[in-house]
Amino acid sequence: MENNNHPQLINPKELFNPGPYGFSHSISVESPFQMCFISGQSGGVGEHHVLAPDFQTQVKDALENLKIVLQSHSMTFDHVLKITLLIVDHNQEKLGIWAEEAKKVWKTTYLPASTLIPVSRLALPDMLFEIDAIAIKPR
């Protein structure tokens, strides 16, 4: 990453090309900290954004996509301070699945601050879960 104060867009080649859809996967800026604002990552896998039919697999795949974006900024889950979760037809069972998967990737003494928003639908008809993040790392 360049050491300047201009935002840098990063769209990891392992993820689908977001350009035609009007957004970037992430934007990073340098200040006393490297700050990264990550767009919502779903459980879509590969160039064709194939979605698993079940919620738990989509959560796992979305977290893997988030990891790819973080790594593209030389960051890890430890640098994530804020997340927003969007869950289609949210219920306590889905919340339990989320909590189980979150504990597998956040191995720090804290989980990030978060907001959970129940929704009736996401961008694609079969999407069940989406997560965005703000990550910060000292320079």
PDB file of C-alpha atoms in Angstrom:
ATOM      1  CA  MET A   1       0.000   0.000   0.000  1.00  0.00           C
ATOM      2  CA  GLU A   2       1.244   3.459  -0.857  1.00  0.00           C
ATOM      3  CA  ASN A   3       2.098   5.705   2.052  1.00  0.00           C
ATOM      4  CA  ASN A   4      -0.067   8.712   1.223  1.00  0.00           C
ATOM      5  CA  ASN A   5      -3.302  10.275   2.333  1.00  0.00           C
ATOM      6  CA  HIS A   6      -5.286   9.336  -0.787  1.00  0.00           C
ATOM      7  CA  PRO A   7      -7.847   6.543  -0.586  1.00  0.00           C
ATOM      8  CA  GLN A   8      -6.768   3.334  -2.300  1.00  0.00           C
ATOM      9  CA  LEU A   9      -9.363   1.007  -3.812  1.00  0.00           C
ATOM     10  CA  ILE A  10      -8.596  -2.696  -3.560  1.00  0.00           C
ATOM     11  CA  ASN A  11     -10.671  -5.349  -5.292  1.00  0.00           C
ATOM     12  CA  PRO A  12      -8.972  -8.732  -4.686  1.00  0.00           C
ATOM     13  CA  LYS A  13      -8.752 -10.800  -7.852  1.00  0.00           C
ATOM     14  CA  GLU A  14     -10.047 -13.846  -5.914  1.00  0.00           C
ATOM     15  CA  LEU A  15     -13.441 -12.144  -5.572  1.00  0.00           C
ATOM     16  CA  PHE A  16     -15.937 -11.190  -8.258  1.00  0.00           C
ATOM     17  CA  ASN A  17     -15.499  -7.915 -10.144  1.00  0.00           C
ATOM     18  CA  PRO A  18     -17.740  -5.358  -8.388  1.00  0.00           C
ATOM     19  CA  GLY A  19     -17.220  -2.605 -10.978  1.00  0.00           C
ATOM     20  CA  PRO A  20     -20.362  -3.302 -13.019  1.00  0.00           C
ATOM     21  CA  TYR A  21     -22.401  -3.113  -9.791  1.00  0.00           C
ATOM     22  CA  GLY A  22     -21.240   0.330  -8.741  1.00  0.00           C
ATOM     23  CA  PHE A  23     -18.996  -0.336  -5.742  1.00  0.00           C
ATOM     24  CA  SER A  24     -15.534  -1.477  -4.637  1.00  0.00           C
ATOM     25  CA  HIS A  25     -14.821  -4.327  -2.221  1.00  0.00           C
ATOM     26  CA  SER A  26     -12.721  -2.030  -0.044  1.00  0.00           C
ATOM     27  CA  ILE A  27     -11.121   1.379   0.370  1.00  0.00           C
ATOM     28  CA  SER A  28      -8.075   1.950   2.520  1.00  0.00           C
ATOM     29  CA  VAL A  29      -6.634   5.239   3.755  1.00  0.00           C
ATOM     30  CA  GLU A  30      -3.448   6.054   5.649  1.00  0.00           C
ATOM     31  CA  SER A  31      -3.251   8.430   8.567  1.00  0.00           C
ATOM     32  CA  PRO A  32      -1.556   7.622  11.824  1.00  0.00           C
ATOM     33  CA  PHE A  33      -3.442   4.380  11.188  1.00  0.00           C
ATOM     34  CA  GLN A  34      -4.258   2.379   8.088  1.00  0.00           C
ATOM     35  CA  MET A  35      -8.054   2.438   7.905  1.00  0.00           C
ATOM     36  CA  CYS A  36      -9.965   0.025   5.689  1.00  0.00           C
ATOM     37  CA  PHE A  37     -13.678   0.253   4.903  1.00  0.00           C
ATOM     38  CA  ILE A  38     -14.929  -3.051   3.496  1.00  0.00           C
ATOM     39  CA  SER A  39     -18.122  -3.429   1.490  1.00  0.00           C
ATOM     40  CA  GLY A  40     -20.638  -6.099   2.367  1.00  0.00           C
ATOM     41  CA  GLN A  41     -19.232  -9.554   1.691  1.00  0.00           C
ATOM     42  CA  SER A  42     -21.676 -12.339   1.009  1.00  0.00           C
ATOM     43  CA  GLY A  43     -21.259 -16.076   0.843  1.00  0.00           C
ATOM     44  CA  GLY A  44     -20.837 -15.992  -2.921  1.00  0.00           C
ATOM     45  CA  VAL A  45     -17.855 -18.019  -4.090  1.00  0.00           C
ATOM     46  CA  GLY A  46     -15.778 -17.541  -7.214  1.00  0.00           C
ATOM     47  CA  GLU A  47     -16.127 -15.492 -10.347  1.00  0.00           C
ATOM     48  CA  HIS A  48     -19.797 -16.434 -10.772  1.00  0.00           C
ATOM     49  CA  HIS A  49     -20.638 -15.720  -7.115  1.00  0.00           C
ATOM     50  CA  VAL A  50     -22.103 -19.185  -6.472  1.00  0.00           C
ATOM     51  CA  LEU A  51     -24.095 -19.264  -3.231  1.00  0.00           C
ATOM     52  CA  ALA A  52     -24.489 -22.318  -1.003  1.00  0.00           C
ATOM     53  CA  PRO A  53     -28.136 -23.155  -0.252  1.00  0.00           C
ATOM     54  CA  ASP A  54     -27.738 -23.043   3.550  1.00  0.00           C
ATOM     55  CA  PHE A  55     -27.161 -20.205   6.002  1.00  0.00           C
ATOM     56  CA  GLN A  56     -24.167 -21.683   7.855  1.00  0.00           C
ATOM     57  CA  THR A  57     -22.159 -22.283   4.688  1.00  0.00           C
ATOM     58  CA  GLN A  58     -22.955 -18.785   3.443  1.00  0.00           C
ATOM     59  CA  VAL A  59     -21.687 -17.348   6.755  1.00  0.00           C
ATOM     60  CA  LYS A  60     -18.462 -19.386   6.477  1.00  0.00           C
ATOM     61  CA  ASP A  61     -17.987 -18.339   2.837  1.00  0.00           C
ATOM     62  CA  ALA A  62     -18.688 -14.657   3.630  1.00  0.00           C
ATOM     63  CA  LEU A  63     -16.087 -14.760   6.402  1.00  0.00           C
ATOM     64  CA  GLU A  64     -13.605 -16.326   3.986  1.00  0.00           C
ATOM     65  CA  ASN A  65     -14.323 -13.513   1.497  1.00  0.00           C
ATOM     66  CA  LEU A  66     -13.844 -10.948   4.270  1.00  0.00           C
ATOM     67  CA  LYS A  67     -10.516 -12.622   5.114  1.00  0.00           C
ATOM     68  CA  ILE A  68      -9.402 -12.309   1.467  1.00  0.00           C
ATOM     69  CA  VAL A  69     -10.154  -8.580   1.476  1.00  0.00           C
ATOM     70  CA  LEU A  70      -8.397  -8.089   4.814  1.00  0.00           C
ATOM     71  CA  GLN A  71      -5.320  -9.957   3.557  1.00  0.00           C
ATOM     72  CA  SER A  72      -5.238  -7.743   0.463  1.00  0.00           C
ATOM     73  CA  HIS A  73      -4.641  -4.849   2.896  1.00  0.00           C
ATOM     74  CA  SER A  74      -2.126  -6.855   4.996  1.00  0.00           C
ATOM     75  CA  MET A  75      -4.719  -7.070   7.767  1.00  0.00           C
ATOM     76  CA  THR A  76      -6.370  -9.858   9.756  1.00  0.00           C
ATOM     77  CA  PHE A  77      -9.620 -10.283  11.680  1.00  0.00           C
ATOM     78  CA  ASP A  78      -7.739  -8.861  14.685  1.00  0.00           C
ATOM     79  CA  HIS A  79      -7.781  -5.457  12.961  1.00  0.00           C
ATOM     80  CA  VAL A  80     -11.574  -5.402  12.511  1.00  0.00           C
ATOM     81  CA  LEU A  81     -13.196  -3.053  14.992  1.00  0.00           C
ATOM     82  CA  LYS A  82     -16.736  -2.696  13.579  1.00  0.00           C
ATOM     83  CA  ILE A  83     -19.024  -4.970  11.573  1.00  0.00           C
ATOM     84  CA  THR A  84     -22.563  -4.801  10.253  1.00  0.00           C
ATOM     85  CA  LEU A  85     -24.459  -8.045   9.712  1.00  0.00           C
ATOM     86  CA  LEU A  86     -27.442  -8.377   7.386  1.00  0.00           C
ATOM     87  CA  ILE A  87     -29.419 -11.591   7.933  1.00  0.00           C
ATOM     88  CA  VAL A  88     -32.409 -12.621   5.828  1.00  0.00           C
ATOM     89  CA  ASP A  89     -35.325 -13.822   7.976  1.00  0.00           C
ATOM     90  CA  HIS A  90     -33.252 -13.486  11.151  1.00  0.00           C
ATOM     91  CA  ASN A  91     -34.035 -15.753  14.106  1.00  0.00           C
ATOM     92  CA  GLN A  92     -32.292 -17.079  17.246  1.00  0.00           C
ATOM     93  CA  GLU A  93     -31.024 -20.191  15.434  1.00  0.00           C
ATOM     94  CA  LYS A  94     -29.263 -18.044  12.812  1.00  0.00           C
ATOM     95  CA  LEU A  95     -27.851 -15.827  15.557  1.00  0.00           C
ATOM     96  CA  GLY A  96     -26.372 -18.929  17.215  1.00  0.00           C
ATOM     97  CA  ILE A  97     -24.821 -20.058  13.927  1.00  0.00           C
ATOM     98  CA  TRP A  98     -23.322 -16.590  13.434  1.00  0.00           C
ATOM     99  CA  ALA A  99     -21.886 -16.533  16.969  1.00  0.00           C
ATOM    100  CA  GLU A 100     -20.334 -19.992  16.511  1.00  0.00           C
ATOM    101  CA  GLU A 101     -18.631 -19.017  13.239  1.00  0.00           C
ATOM    102  CA  ALA A 102     -17.519 -15.600  14.561  1.00  0.00           C
ATOM    103  CA  LYS A 103     -15.702 -17.236  17.482  1.00  0.00           C
ATOM    104  CA  LYS A 104     -13.741 -19.367  15.002  1.00  0.00           C
ATOM    105  CA  VAL A 105     -12.238 -16.360  13.181  1.00  0.00           C
ATOM    106  CA  TRP A 106     -11.958 -13.752  15.946  1.00  0.00           C
ATOM    107  CA  LYS A 107      -9.381 -15.292  18.220  1.00  0.00           C
ATOM    108  CA  THR A 108      -8.751 -12.078  20.134  1.00  0.00           C
ATOM    109  CA  THR A 109     -10.061 -11.284  23.583  1.00  0.00           C
ATOM    110  CA  TYR A 110     -12.832  -9.214  21.982  1.00  0.00           C
ATOM    111  CA  LEU A 111     -15.333  -9.408  19.184  1.00  0.00           C
ATOM    112  CA  PRO A 112     -15.779  -6.253  17.111  1.00  0.00           C
ATOM    113  CA  ALA A 113     -18.550  -3.790  17.794  1.00  0.00           C
ATOM    114  CA  SER A 114     -21.469  -4.839  15.643  1.00  0.00           C
ATOM    115  CA  THR A 115     -24.894  -4.034  14.338  1.00  0.00           C
ATOM    116  CA  LEU A 116     -27.273  -6.763  13.186  1.00  0.00           C
ATOM    117  CA  ILE A 117     -29.987  -5.776  10.731  1.00  0.00           C
ATOM    118  CA  PRO A 118     -32.709  -8.302   9.934  1.00  0.00           C
ATOM    119  CA  VAL A 119     -33.781  -7.959   6.293  1.00  0.00           C
ATOM    120  CA  SER A 120     -36.332  -9.595   4.035  1.00  0.00           C
ATOM    121  CA  ARG A 121     -33.973  -9.787   1.029  1.00  0.00           C
ATOM    122  CA  LEU A 122     -30.424  -8.954  -0.062  1.00  0.00           C
ATOM    123  CA  ALA A 123     -28.921  -8.041  -3.460  1.00  0.00           C
ATOM    124  CA  LEU A 124     -29.330 -11.534  -4.954  1.00  0.00           C
ATOM    125  CA  PRO A 125     -32.404 -13.724  -4.433  1.00  0.00           C
ATOM    126  CA  ASP A 126     -30.486 -16.594  -2.762  1.00  0.00           C
ATOM    127  CA  MET A 127     -28.289 -14.447  -0.486  1.00  0.00           C
ATOM    128  CA  LEU A 128     -28.984 -15.153   3.180  1.00  0.00           C
ATOM    129  CA  PHE A 129     -26.121 -13.265   4.859  1.00  0.00           C
ATOM    130  CA  GLU A 130     -23.863 -10.261   4.312  1.00  0.00           C
ATOM    131  CA  ILE A 131     -21.151  -8.670   6.464  1.00  0.00           C
ATOM    132  CA  ASP A 132     -19.310  -5.362   6.085  1.00  0.00           C
ATOM    133  CA  ALA A 133     -16.387  -4.212   8.210  1.00  0.00           C
ATOM    134  CA  ILE A 134     -14.155  -1.352   9.295  1.00  0.00           C
ATOM    135  CA  ALA A 135     -10.596  -2.387  10.093  1.00  0.00           C
ATOM    136  CA  ILE A 136      -7.804  -0.248  11.561  1.00  0.00           C
ATOM    137  CA  LYS A 137      -4.101  -1.027  11.894  1.00  0.00           C
ATOM    138  CA  PRO A 138      -1.284   1.107  13.316  1.00  0.00           C
ATOM    139  CA  ARG A 139       1.318   2.076  10.715  1.00  0.00           C
TER     140      ARG A 139
END
